[in-house]
């Protein structure tokens, strides 16, 4: 009789599956309305693709929107697993800041030859008065700003008052401007 030697190995096989739950995460940013209209945007940080975006003003699948006026808005981001995130936000109307140059050089070199006041178009009812050191008015404007070239006044420091309506209040700026020829 022949003798055989057998070695038996018992193998057990199994399948391991990993399931990863992806959460929908978005980052939001906004710019309130000031001199220009407001804007808002979202950036998707995680979520099951594809992601859809729906803004309350009807715009869809854009990650940012512009030309927003003062008011309440929302944005909904939804992933393909039907998880969604809703962000409610408000665009506020901020006052547009008037920017007044503190000097100019009307010397004919086409560089800084006139006094610039920025953002006056947002205040159509403005009034501007410029005075010399003795308090005599040397220049004035109302309604539409036209850069002032200093006219015939001498070099020196002049004082201005800029009246405007900001929101529902009457406001003013005052300061000085230097003319260097």
mmCIF file of C-alpha atoms in Angstrom:
data_model
loop_
_atom_site.group_PDB
_atom_site.id
_atom_site.type_symbol
_atom_site.label_atom_id
_atom_site.label_comp_id
_atom_site.label_asym_id
_atom_site.label_seq_id
_atom_site.Cartn_x
_atom_site.Cartn_y
_atom_site.Cartn_z
ATOM 1 C CA UNK A 1 0.000 0.000 0.000
ATOM 2 C CA UNK A 2 1.187 3.413 -0.894
ATOM 3 C CA UNK A 3 1.066 6.109 1.591
ATOM 4 C CA UNK A 4 0.278 9.698 0.666
ATOM 5 C CA UNK A 5 0.760 12.744 2.719
ATOM 6 C CA UNK A 6 -1.646 15.629 2.199
ATOM 7 C CA UNK A 7 -1.543 19.101 3.649
ATOM 8 C CA UNK A 8 -4.834 20.920 3.619
ATOM 9 C CA UNK A 9 -5.133 24.669 3.814
ATOM 10 C CA UNK A 10 -8.447 26.182 4.596
ATOM 11 C CA UNK A 11 -8.829 29.582 3.025
ATOM 12 C CA UNK A 12 -11.666 31.824 3.861
ATOM 13 C CA UNK A 13 -12.266 34.647 1.477
ATOM 14 C CA UNK A 14 -14.380 37.643 2.131
ATOM 15 C CA UNK A 15 -14.966 40.993 0.458
ATOM 16 C CA UNK A 16 -14.323 44.182 2.329
ATOM 17 C CA UNK A 17 -16.033 47.250 0.971
ATOM 18 C CA UNK A 18 -15.546 50.727 2.220
ATOM 19 C CA UNK A 19 -18.265 53.274 1.927
ATOM 20 C CA UNK A 20 -17.327 56.896 2.260
ATOM 21 C CA UNK A 21 -20.012 59.371 3.082
ATOM 22 C CA UNK A 22 -19.325 62.656 1.374
ATOM 23 C CA UNK A 23 -20.847 65.726 2.893
ATOM 24 C CA UNK A 24 -21.747 68.739 0.835
ATOM 25 C CA UNK A 25 -19.701 71.694 1.965
ATOM 26 C CA UNK A 26 -19.641 75.147 0.390
ATOM 27 C CA UNK A 27 -17.855 78.385 1.169
ATOM 28 C CA UNK A 28 -19.790 81.634 0.658
ATOM 29 C CA UNK A 29 -18.671 85.223 0.067
ATOM 30 C CA UNK A 30 -20.464 88.474 -0.738
ATOM 31 C CA UNK A 31 -19.743 92.102 -1.499
ATOM 32 C CA UNK A 32 -22.385 94.600 -0.413
ATOM 33 C CA UNK A 33 -23.663 97.274 -2.760
ATOM 34 C CA UNK A 34 -21.684 100.502 -2.513
ATOM 35 C CA UNK A 35 -20.653 102.586 -5.496
ATOM 36 C CA UNK A 36 -21.257 99.562 -7.697
ATOM 37 C CA UNK A 37 -23.856 96.836 -7.317
ATOM 38 C CA UNK A 38 -23.226 93.917 -4.979
ATOM 39 C CA UNK A 39 -22.111 90.395 -5.791
ATOM 40 C CA UNK A 40 -21.991 86.963 -4.193
ATOM 41 C CA UNK A 41 -20.265 83.663 -4.839
ATOM 42 C CA UNK A 42 -19.948 80.095 -3.615
ATOM 43 C CA UNK A 43 -17.087 77.642 -3.807
ATOM 44 C CA UNK A 44 -17.876 73.933 -3.425
ATOM 45 C CA UNK A 45 -15.402 72.352 -1.017
ATOM 46 C CA UNK A 46 -16.856 68.816 -1.050
ATOM 47 C CA UNK A 47 -19.874 66.907 -2.302
ATOM 48 C CA UNK A 48 -20.838 64.208 -4.762
ATOM 49 C CA UNK A 49 -20.500 65.532 -8.310
ATOM 50 C CA UNK A 50 -22.218 66.983 -10.186
ATOM 51 C CA UNK A 51 -23.179 69.943 -8.017
ATOM 52 C CA UNK A 52 -26.024 72.252 -9.024
ATOM 53 C CA UNK A 53 -26.328 75.847 -7.871
ATOM 54 C CA UNK A 54 -29.600 77.786 -7.764
ATOM 55 C CA UNK A 55 -29.778 81.466 -6.780
ATOM 56 C CA UNK A 56 -33.018 83.023 -5.547
ATOM 57 C CA UNK A 57 -32.970 85.553 -8.392
ATOM 58 C CA UNK A 58 -33.355 82.729 -10.938
ATOM 59 C CA UNK A 59 -29.722 82.309 -11.974
ATOM 60 C CA UNK A 60 -28.652 78.668 -11.954
ATOM 61 C CA UNK A 61 -25.388 76.751 -12.212
ATOM 62 C CA UNK A 62 -23.249 79.875 -11.866
ATOM 63 C CA UNK A 63 -20.906 79.915 -8.911
ATOM 64 C CA UNK A 64 -21.129 83.706 -8.679
ATOM 65 C CA UNK A 65 -23.621 86.445 -9.474
ATOM 66 C CA UNK A 66 -23.218 90.188 -9.916
ATOM 67 C CA UNK A 67 -25.393 93.292 -10.185
ATOM 68 C CA UNK A 68 -27.215 92.651 -6.915
ATOM 69 C CA UNK A 69 -29.136 95.534 -5.432
ATOM 70 C CA UNK A 70 -30.038 95.903 -1.780
ATOM 71 C CA UNK A 71 -32.241 93.035 -0.567
ATOM 72 C CA UNK A 72 -32.547 89.462 0.677
ATOM 73 C CA UNK A 73 -31.239 86.532 -1.384
ATOM 74 C CA UNK A 74 -30.474 82.841 -1.052
ATOM 75 C CA UNK A 75 -28.370 80.258 -2.828
ATOM 76 C CA UNK A 76 -28.916 76.496 -2.826
ATOM 77 C CA UNK A 77 -26.150 74.027 -3.631
ATOM 78 C CA UNK A 78 -27.267 70.429 -4.268
ATOM 79 C CA UNK A 79 -25.096 67.415 -5.033
ATOM 80 C CA UNK A 80 -26.005 64.223 -6.911
ATOM 81 C CA UNK A 81 -26.690 62.446 -3.591
ATOM 82 C CA UNK A 82 -29.467 65.036 -3.139
ATOM 83 C CA UNK A 83 -27.768 66.626 -0.165
ATOM 84 C CA UNK A 84 -28.258 70.343 -0.189
ATOM 85 C CA UNK A 85 -27.049 73.445 1.552
ATOM 86 C CA UNK A 86 -29.072 76.658 1.601
ATOM 87 C CA UNK A 87 -27.452 79.970 2.459
ATOM 88 C CA UNK A 88 -29.607 83.033 3.068
ATOM 89 C CA UNK A 89 -27.921 86.404 2.826
ATOM 90 C CA UNK A 90 -28.633 90.101 2.600
ATOM 91 C CA UNK A 91 -27.012 92.615 0.294
ATOM 92 C CA UNK A 92 -26.849 95.925 2.088
ATOM 93 C CA UNK A 93 -26.473 99.300 0.473
ATOM 94 C CA UNK A 94 -23.359 100.955 1.772
ATOM 95 C CA UNK A 95 -22.604 104.601 1.290
ATOM 96 C CA UNK A 96 -20.351 105.330 -1.634
ATOM 97 C CA UNK A 97 -17.337 107.191 -0.290
ATOM 98 C CA UNK A 98 -16.430 110.468 -1.980
ATOM 99 C CA UNK A 99 -12.675 110.590 -2.606
ATOM 100 C CA UNK A 100 -11.110 114.056 -2.746
ATOM 101 C CA UNK A 101 -7.562 114.655 -4.004
ATOM 102 C CA UNK A 102 -5.523 116.897 -1.721
ATOM 103 C CA UNK A 103 -3.438 118.578 -4.445
ATOM 104 C CA UNK A 104 -3.075 119.106 -8.181
ATOM 105 C CA UNK A 105 -0.516 120.661 -10.516
ATOM 106 C CA UNK A 106 -2.104 122.654 -13.353
ATOM 107 C CA UNK A 107 1.146 123.218 -15.240
ATOM 108 C CA UNK A 108 0.139 121.934 -18.676
ATOM 109 C CA UNK A 109 2.038 118.632 -18.580
ATOM 110 C CA UNK A 110 -1.238 116.646 -18.864
ATOM 111 C CA UNK A 111 -0.527 114.931 -15.567
ATOM 112 C CA UNK A 112 -2.640 115.849 -12.540
ATOM 113 C CA UNK A 113 -3.595 119.158 -14.191
ATOM 114 C CA UNK A 114 -7.062 119.314 -12.605
ATOM 115 C CA UNK A 115 -8.539 118.701 -9.174
ATOM 116 C CA UNK A 116 -10.223 115.310 -9.038
ATOM 117 C CA UNK A 117 -13.101 114.339 -6.799
ATOM 118 C CA UNK A 118 -14.178 110.726 -7.339
ATOM 119 C CA UNK A 119 -17.687 109.249 -6.940
ATOM 120 C CA UNK A 120 -19.593 112.529 -7.376
ATOM 121 C CA UNK A 121 -21.930 110.900 -9.921
ATOM 122 C CA UNK A 122 -23.527 109.003 -7.029
ATOM 123 C CA UNK A 123 -24.498 112.313 -5.420
ATOM 124 C CA UNK A 124 -26.198 114.355 -8.165
ATOM 125 C CA UNK A 125 -27.398 117.011 -5.726
ATOM 126 C CA UNK A 126 -23.936 117.922 -4.436
ATOM 127 C CA UNK A 127 -22.643 121.452 -3.907
ATOM 128 C CA UNK A 128 -18.946 122.315 -3.841
ATOM 129 C CA UNK A 129 -17.429 125.558 -2.600
ATOM 130 C CA UNK A 130 -13.718 126.466 -2.606
ATOM 131 C CA UNK A 131 -12.321 129.371 -0.553
ATOM 132 C CA UNK A 132 -8.971 131.115 -0.290
ATOM 133 C CA UNK A 133 -7.195 131.726 3.021
ATOM 134 C CA UNK A 134 -9.231 134.921 3.567
ATOM 135 C CA UNK A 135 -12.548 133.093 3.215
ATOM 136 C CA UNK A 136 -13.346 134.458 -0.254
ATOM 137 C CA UNK A 137 -15.069 131.998 -2.553
ATOM 138 C CA UNK A 138 -12.870 131.270 -5.595
ATOM 139 C CA UNK A 139 -14.787 128.356 -7.136
ATOM 140 C CA UNK A 140 -18.143 126.570 -6.883
ATOM 141 C CA UNK A 141 -20.066 123.769 -8.613
ATOM 142 C CA UNK A 142 -23.436 122.052 -8.290
ATOM 143 C CA UNK A 143 -24.847 118.820 -9.660
ATOM 144 C CA UNK A 144 -22.292 117.712 -12.248
ATOM 145 C CA UNK A 145 -18.646 117.633 -11.257
ATOM 146 C CA UNK A 146 -16.216 119.092 -13.775
ATOM 147 C CA UNK A 147 -12.551 118.716 -12.761
ATOM 148 C CA UNK A 148 -11.291 122.161 -11.752
ATOM 149 C CA UNK A 149 -8.033 123.405 -13.298
ATOM 150 C CA UNK A 150 -7.501 126.123 -10.697
ATOM 151 C CA UNK A 151 -8.389 128.912 -13.100
ATOM 152 C CA UNK A 152 -6.420 132.067 -12.418
ATOM 153 C CA UNK A 153 -5.876 131.547 -8.675
ATOM 154 C CA UNK A 154 -2.319 131.585 -7.342
ATOM 155 C CA UNK A 155 -0.405 128.603 -6.029
ATOM 156 C CA UNK A 156 -1.282 127.812 -2.455
ATOM 157 C CA UNK A 157 -3.684 126.030 -0.175
ATOM 158 C CA UNK A 158 -7.439 126.430 -0.606
ATOM 159 C CA UNK A 159 -10.278 125.163 1.543
ATOM 160 C CA UNK A 160 -13.358 123.341 0.329
ATOM 161 C CA UNK A 161 -16.747 122.279 1.596
ATOM 162 C CA UNK A 162 -18.531 119.499 -0.313
ATOM 163 C CA UNK A 163 -22.227 119.129 0.598
ATOM 164 C CA UNK A 164 -24.115 116.000 -0.469
ATOM 165 C CA UNK A 165 -27.017 113.814 0.506
ATOM 166 C CA UNK A 166 -25.946 110.408 1.833
ATOM 167 C CA UNK A 167 -28.916 108.089 2.237
ATOM 168 C CA UNK A 168 -31.604 110.165 3.883
ATOM 169 C CA UNK A 169 -29.168 112.564 5.575
ATOM 170 C CA UNK A 170 -27.462 115.735 4.449
ATOM 171 C CA UNK A 171 -23.711 115.385 4.834
ATOM 172 C CA UNK A 172 -20.590 117.348 4.088
ATOM 173 C CA UNK A 173 -16.867 116.938 3.673
ATOM 174 C CA UNK A 174 -14.416 119.705 4.316
ATOM 175 C CA UNK A 175 -10.714 119.920 3.833
ATOM 176 C CA UNK A 176 -7.965 121.589 1.900
ATOM 177 C CA UNK A 177 -6.454 121.289 -1.545
ATOM 178 C CA UNK A 178 -3.055 122.570 -2.603
ATOM 179 C CA UNK A 179 -2.329 124.000 -6.044
ATOM 180 C CA UNK A 180 1.264 123.672 -7.261
ATOM 181 C CA UNK A 181 2.090 125.018 -10.723
#
